[in-house]
PDB file of C-alpha atoms in Angstrom:
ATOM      1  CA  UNK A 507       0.000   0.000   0.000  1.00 77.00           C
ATOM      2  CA  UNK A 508       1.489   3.379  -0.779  1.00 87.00           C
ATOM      3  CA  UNK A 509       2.820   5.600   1.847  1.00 96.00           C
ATOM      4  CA  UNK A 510       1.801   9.338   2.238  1.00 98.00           C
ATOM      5  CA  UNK A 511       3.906  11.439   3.903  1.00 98.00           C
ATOM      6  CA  UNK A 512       1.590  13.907   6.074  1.00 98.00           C
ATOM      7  CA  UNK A 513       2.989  17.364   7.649  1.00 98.00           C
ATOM      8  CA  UNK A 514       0.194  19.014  10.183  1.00 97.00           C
ATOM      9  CA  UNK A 515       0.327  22.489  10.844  1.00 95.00           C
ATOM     10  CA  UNK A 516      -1.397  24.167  13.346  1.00 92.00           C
ATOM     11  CA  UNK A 517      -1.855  27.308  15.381  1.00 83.00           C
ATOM     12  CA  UNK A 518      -2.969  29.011  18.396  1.00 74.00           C
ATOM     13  CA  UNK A 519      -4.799  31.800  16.089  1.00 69.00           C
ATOM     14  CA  UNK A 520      -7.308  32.224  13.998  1.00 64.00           C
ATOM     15  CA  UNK A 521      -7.107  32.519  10.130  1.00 62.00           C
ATOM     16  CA  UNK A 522      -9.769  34.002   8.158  1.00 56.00           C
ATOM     17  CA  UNK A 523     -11.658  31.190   5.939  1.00 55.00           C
ATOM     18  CA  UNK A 524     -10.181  30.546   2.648  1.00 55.00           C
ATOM     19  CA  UNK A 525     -13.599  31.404   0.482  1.00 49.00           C
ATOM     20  CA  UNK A 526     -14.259  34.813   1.965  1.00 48.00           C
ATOM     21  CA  UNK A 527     -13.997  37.464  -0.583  1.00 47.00           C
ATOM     22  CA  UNK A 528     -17.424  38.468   0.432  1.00 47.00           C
ATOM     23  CA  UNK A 529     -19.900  38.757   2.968  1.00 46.00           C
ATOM     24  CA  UNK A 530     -20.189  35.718   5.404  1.00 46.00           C
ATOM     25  CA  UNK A 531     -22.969  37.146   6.817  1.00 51.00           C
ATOM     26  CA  UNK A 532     -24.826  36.758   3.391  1.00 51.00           C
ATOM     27  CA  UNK A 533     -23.488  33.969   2.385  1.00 46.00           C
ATOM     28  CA  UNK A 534     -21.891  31.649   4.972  1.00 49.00           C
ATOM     29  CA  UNK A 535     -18.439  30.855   2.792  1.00 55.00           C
ATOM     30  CA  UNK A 536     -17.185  27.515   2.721  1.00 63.00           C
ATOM     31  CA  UNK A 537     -14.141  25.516   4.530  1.00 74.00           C
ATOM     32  CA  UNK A 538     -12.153  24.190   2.248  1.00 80.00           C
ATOM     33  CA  UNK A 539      -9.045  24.965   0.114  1.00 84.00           C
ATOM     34  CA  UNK A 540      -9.403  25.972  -3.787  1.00 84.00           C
ATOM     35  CA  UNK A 541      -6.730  24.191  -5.980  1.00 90.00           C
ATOM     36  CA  UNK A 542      -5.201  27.862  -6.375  1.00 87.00           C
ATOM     37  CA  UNK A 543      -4.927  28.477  -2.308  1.00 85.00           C
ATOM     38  CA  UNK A 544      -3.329  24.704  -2.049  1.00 91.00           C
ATOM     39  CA  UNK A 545      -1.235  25.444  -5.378  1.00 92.00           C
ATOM     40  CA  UNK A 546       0.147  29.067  -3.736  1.00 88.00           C
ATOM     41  CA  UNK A 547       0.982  27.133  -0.275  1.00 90.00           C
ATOM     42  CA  UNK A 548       2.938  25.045  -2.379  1.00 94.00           C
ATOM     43  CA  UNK A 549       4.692  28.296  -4.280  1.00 94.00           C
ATOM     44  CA  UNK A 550       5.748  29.203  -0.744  1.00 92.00           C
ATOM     45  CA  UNK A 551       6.909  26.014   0.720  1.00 96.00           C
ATOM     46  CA  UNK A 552       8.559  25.191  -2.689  1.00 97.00           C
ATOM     47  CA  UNK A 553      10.051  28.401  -4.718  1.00 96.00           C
ATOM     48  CA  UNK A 554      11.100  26.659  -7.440  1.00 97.00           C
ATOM     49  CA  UNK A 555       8.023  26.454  -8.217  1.00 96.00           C
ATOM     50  CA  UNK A 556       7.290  29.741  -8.796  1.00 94.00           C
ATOM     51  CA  UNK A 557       7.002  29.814 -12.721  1.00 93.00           C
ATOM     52  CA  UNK A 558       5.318  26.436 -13.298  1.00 93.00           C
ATOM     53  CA  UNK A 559       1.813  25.991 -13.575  1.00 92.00           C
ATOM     54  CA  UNK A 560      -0.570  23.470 -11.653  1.00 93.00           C
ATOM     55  CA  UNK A 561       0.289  21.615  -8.298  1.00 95.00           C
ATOM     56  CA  UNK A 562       3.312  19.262  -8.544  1.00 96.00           C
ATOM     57  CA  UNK A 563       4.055  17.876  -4.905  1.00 98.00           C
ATOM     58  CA  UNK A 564       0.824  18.206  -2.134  1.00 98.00           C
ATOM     59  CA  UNK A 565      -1.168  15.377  -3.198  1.00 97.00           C
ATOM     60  CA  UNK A 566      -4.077  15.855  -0.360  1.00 97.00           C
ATOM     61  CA  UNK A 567      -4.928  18.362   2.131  1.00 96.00           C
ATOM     62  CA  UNK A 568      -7.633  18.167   5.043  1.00 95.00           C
ATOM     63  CA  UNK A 569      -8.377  21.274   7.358  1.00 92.00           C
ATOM     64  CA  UNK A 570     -10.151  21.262  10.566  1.00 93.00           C
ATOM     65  CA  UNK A 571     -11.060  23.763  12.950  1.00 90.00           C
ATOM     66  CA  UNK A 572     -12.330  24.728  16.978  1.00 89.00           C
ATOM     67  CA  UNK A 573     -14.663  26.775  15.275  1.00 84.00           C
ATOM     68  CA  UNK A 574     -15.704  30.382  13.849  1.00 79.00           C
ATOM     69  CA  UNK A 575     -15.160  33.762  14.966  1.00 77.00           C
ATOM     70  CA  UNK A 576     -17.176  36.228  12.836  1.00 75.00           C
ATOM     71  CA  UNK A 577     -15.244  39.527  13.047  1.00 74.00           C
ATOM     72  CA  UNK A 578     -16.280  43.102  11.585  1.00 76.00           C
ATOM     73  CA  UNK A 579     -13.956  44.611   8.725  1.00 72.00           C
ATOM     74  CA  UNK A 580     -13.816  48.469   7.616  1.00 73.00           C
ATOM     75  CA  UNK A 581     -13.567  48.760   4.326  1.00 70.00           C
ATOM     76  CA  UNK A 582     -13.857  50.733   1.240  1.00 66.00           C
ATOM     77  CA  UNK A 583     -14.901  50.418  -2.606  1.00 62.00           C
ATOM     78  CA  UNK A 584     -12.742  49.078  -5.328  1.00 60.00           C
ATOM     79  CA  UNK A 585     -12.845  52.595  -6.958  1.00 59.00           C
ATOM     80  CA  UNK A 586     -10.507  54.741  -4.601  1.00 57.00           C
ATOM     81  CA  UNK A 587     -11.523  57.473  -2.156  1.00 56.00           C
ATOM     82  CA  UNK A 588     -14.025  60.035  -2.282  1.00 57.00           C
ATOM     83  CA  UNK A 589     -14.307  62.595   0.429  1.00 57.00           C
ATOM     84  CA  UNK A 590     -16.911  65.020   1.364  1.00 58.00           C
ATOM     85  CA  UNK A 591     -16.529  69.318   1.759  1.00 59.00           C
ATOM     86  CA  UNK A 592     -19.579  68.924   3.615  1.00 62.00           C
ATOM     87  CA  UNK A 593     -18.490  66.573   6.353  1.00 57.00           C
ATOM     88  CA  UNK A 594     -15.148  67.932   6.877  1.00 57.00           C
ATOM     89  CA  UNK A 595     -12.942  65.502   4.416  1.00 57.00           C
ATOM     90  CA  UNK A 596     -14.278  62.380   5.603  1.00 56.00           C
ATOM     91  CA  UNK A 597     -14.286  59.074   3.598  1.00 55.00           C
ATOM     92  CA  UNK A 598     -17.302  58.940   2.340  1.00 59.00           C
ATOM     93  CA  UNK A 599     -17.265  55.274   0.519  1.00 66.00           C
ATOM     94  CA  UNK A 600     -16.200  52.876   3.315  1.00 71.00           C
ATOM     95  CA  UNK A 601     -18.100  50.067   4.611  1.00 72.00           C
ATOM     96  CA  UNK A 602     -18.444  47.234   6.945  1.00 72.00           C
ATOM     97  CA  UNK A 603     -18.401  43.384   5.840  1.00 68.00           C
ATOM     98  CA  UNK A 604     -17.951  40.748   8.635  1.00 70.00           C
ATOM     99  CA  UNK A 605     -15.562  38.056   7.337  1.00 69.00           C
ATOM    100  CA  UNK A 606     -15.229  34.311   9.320  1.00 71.00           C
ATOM    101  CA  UNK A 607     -12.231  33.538  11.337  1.00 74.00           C
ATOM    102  CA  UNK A 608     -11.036  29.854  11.897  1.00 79.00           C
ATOM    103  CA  UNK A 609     -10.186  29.381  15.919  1.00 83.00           C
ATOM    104  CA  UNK A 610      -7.214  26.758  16.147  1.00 87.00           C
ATOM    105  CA  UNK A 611      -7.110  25.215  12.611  1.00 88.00           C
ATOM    106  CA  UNK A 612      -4.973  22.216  11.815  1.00 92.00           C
ATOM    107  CA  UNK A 613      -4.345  21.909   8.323  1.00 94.00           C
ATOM    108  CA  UNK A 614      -2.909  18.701   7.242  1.00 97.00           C
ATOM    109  CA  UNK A 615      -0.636  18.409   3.628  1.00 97.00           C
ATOM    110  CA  UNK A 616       0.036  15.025   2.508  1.00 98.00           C
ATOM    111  CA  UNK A 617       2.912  13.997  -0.121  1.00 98.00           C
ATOM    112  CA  UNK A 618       4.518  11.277  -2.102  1.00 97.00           C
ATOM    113  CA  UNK A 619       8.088  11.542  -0.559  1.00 97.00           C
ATOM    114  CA  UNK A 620       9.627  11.960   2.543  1.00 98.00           C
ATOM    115  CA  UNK A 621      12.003  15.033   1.204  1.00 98.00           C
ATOM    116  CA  UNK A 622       9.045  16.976   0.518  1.00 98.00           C
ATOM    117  CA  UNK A 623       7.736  16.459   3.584  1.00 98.00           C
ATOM    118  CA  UNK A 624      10.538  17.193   5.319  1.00 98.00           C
ATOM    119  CA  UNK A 625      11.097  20.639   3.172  1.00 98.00           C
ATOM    120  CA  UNK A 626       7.377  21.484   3.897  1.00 98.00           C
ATOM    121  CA  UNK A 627       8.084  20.602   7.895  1.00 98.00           C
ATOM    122  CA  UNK A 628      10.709  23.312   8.277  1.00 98.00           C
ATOM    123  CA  UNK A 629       8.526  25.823   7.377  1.00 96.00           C
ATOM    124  CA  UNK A 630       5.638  27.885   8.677  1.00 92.00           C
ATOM    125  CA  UNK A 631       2.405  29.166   6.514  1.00 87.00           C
ATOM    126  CA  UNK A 632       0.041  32.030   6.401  1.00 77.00           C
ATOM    127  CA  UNK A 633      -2.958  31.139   4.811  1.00 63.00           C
ATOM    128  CA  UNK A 634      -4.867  33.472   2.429  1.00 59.00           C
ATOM    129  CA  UNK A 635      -4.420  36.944   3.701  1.00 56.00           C
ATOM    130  CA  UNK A 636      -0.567  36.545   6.094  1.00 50.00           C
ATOM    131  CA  UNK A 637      -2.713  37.614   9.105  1.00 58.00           C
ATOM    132  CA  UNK A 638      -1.330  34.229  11.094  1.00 67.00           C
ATOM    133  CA  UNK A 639       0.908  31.712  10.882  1.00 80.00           C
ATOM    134  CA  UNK A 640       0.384  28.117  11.118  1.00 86.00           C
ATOM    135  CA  UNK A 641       3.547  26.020  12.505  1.00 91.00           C
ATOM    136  CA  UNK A 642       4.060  22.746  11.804  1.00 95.00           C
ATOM    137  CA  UNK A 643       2.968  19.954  14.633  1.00 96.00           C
ATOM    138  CA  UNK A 644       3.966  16.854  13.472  1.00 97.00           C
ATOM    139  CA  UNK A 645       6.078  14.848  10.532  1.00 98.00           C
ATOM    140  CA  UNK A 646       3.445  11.567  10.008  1.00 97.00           C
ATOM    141  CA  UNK A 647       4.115   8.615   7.740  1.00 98.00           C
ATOM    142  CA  UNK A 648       0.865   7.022   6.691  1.00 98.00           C
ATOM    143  CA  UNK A 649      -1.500   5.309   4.496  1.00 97.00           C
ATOM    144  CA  UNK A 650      -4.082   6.819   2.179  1.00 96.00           C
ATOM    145  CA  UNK A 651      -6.837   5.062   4.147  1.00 96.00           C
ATOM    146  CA  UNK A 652      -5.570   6.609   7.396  1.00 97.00           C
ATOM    147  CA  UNK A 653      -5.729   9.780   6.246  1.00 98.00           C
ATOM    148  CA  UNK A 654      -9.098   9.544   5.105  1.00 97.00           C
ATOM    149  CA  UNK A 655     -10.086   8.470   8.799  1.00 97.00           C
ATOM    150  CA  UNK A 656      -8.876  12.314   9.534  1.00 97.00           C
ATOM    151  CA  UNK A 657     -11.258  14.574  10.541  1.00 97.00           C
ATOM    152  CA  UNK A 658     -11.932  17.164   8.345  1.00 95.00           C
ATOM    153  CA  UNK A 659     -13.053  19.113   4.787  1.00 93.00           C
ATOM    154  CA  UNK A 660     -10.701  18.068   1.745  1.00 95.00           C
ATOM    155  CA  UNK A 661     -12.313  19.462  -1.765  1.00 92.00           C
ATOM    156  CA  UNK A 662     -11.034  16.524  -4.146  1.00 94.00           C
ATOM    157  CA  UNK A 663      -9.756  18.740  -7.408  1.00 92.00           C
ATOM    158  CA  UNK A 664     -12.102  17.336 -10.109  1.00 92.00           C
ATOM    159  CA  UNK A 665     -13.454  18.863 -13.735  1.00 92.00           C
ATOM    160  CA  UNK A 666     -17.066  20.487 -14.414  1.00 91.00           C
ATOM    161  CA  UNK A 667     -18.555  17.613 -15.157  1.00 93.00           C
ATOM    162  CA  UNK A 668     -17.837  15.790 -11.762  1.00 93.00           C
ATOM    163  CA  UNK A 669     -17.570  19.002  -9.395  1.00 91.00           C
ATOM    164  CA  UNK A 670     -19.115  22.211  -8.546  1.00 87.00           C
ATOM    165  CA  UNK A 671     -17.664  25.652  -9.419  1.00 87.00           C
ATOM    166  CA  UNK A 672     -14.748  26.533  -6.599  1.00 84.00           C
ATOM    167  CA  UNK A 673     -13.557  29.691  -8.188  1.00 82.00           C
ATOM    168  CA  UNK A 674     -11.063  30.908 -10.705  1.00 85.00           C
ATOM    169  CA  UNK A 675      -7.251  29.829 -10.867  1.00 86.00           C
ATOM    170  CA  UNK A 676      -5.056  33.242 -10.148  1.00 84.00           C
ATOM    171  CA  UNK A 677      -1.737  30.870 -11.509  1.00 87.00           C
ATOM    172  CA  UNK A 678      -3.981  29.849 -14.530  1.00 88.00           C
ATOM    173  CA  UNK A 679      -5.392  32.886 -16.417  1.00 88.00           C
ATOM    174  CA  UNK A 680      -8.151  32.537 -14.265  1.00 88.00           C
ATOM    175  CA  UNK A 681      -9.439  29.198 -15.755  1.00 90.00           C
ATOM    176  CA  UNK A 682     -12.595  27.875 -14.030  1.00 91.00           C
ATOM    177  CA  UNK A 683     -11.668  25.972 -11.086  1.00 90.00           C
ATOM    178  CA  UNK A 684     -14.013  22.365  -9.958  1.00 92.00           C
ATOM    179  CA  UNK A 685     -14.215  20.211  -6.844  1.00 91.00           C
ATOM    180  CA  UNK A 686     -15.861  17.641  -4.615  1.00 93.00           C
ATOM    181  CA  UNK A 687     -16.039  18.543  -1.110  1.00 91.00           C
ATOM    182  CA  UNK A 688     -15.515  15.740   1.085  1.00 94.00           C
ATOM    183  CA  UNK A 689     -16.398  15.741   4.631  1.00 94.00           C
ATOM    184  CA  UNK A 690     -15.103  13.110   7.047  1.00 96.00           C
ATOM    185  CA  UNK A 691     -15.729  12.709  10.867  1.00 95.00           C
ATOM    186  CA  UNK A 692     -16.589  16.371  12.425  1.00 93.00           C
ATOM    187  CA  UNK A 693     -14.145  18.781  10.839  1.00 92.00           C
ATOM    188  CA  UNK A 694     -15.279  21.229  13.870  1.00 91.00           C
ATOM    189  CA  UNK A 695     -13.153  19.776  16.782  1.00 90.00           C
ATOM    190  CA  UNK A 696     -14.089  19.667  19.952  1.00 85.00           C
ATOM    191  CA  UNK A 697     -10.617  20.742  21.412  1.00 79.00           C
TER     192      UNK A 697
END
């Protein structure tokens, strides 16, 4: 049976979820990584990297979580600052969005060898927007059907006709990314 080679990172913080460009109060975003987040964690762990396209080396990822924080965010529109005579120079286009924050994640990357694990082990991660880092935990050897008996979301990479729509790929001229979310035990931990 093959061998996976499983680095878990974790962290005492909070990281915001990776599907929340917009409004979680309106839409609730989803917990799992797109195949651009997982391909730009693997930029970072692996620079050389850098100008290919596609994911080369982290074959599987779960995430799991304590649970959600749902924090406010000031913000403004796309289109640059406008201030008001009338109000004494004050911004008049900012706004508040409220955006979901992870408590405790683990986030578990799985690959073929033991050199990339070992690369991967030495280093820390931000995920998504550099607010906190994520430290690795633990160097695991193990088998495909263990990790499946870990807790948490994974979104299997898959096509449009076996997936649903996950976004656009940033490394891909922002080619239509697909993916079945899979689900196993209770991703929301209870410590």
């Amino acid at each position: 049976m093959k061998k996976l080679y499983v680095v878990k990172y974790s962290g005492p913080f909070g990281f915001i979820k990776p599907w929340t460009a917009v409004r979680d109060s309106e839409t609730f975003s989803q917990q799992f990584l797109t195949p651009s987040i997982v391909e730009g964690i693997e930029k970072k762990l692996f620079p050389e990297l850098l100008n290919e396209i596609g994911i080369k080396k982290i074959i599987r990822h779960k995430l799991n979580y304590l649970g959600i924080d749902v924090q406010q965010e000031r913000t403004w529109a796309k289109g640059g600052f406008q201030f008001s005579k009338e109000k004494g120079n004050y911004k008049t286009n900012l706004g508040i969005l409220k955006r979901g924050v992870m408590l405790n994640p683990n986030l578990y990357l799985a690959f073929d060898t033991i050199g990339d694990a070992k690369i991967a082990f030495e280093q820390n991660l931000c995920l998504c927007r550099n607010e906190d880092i994520l430290l690795p935990e633990d160097l695991i050897e193990m088998s495909a059907d263990e990790f499946d008996e870990i807790a948490g979301f994974e979104l299997k990479f898959s096509d449009k006709e076996t997936g649903f729509k996950v976004g656009h790929n940033r490394y891909d001229n922002a080619a239509e990314m697909f993916g079945e979310l899979v689900v196993s035990g209770n991703p929301i931990r209870g410590k």
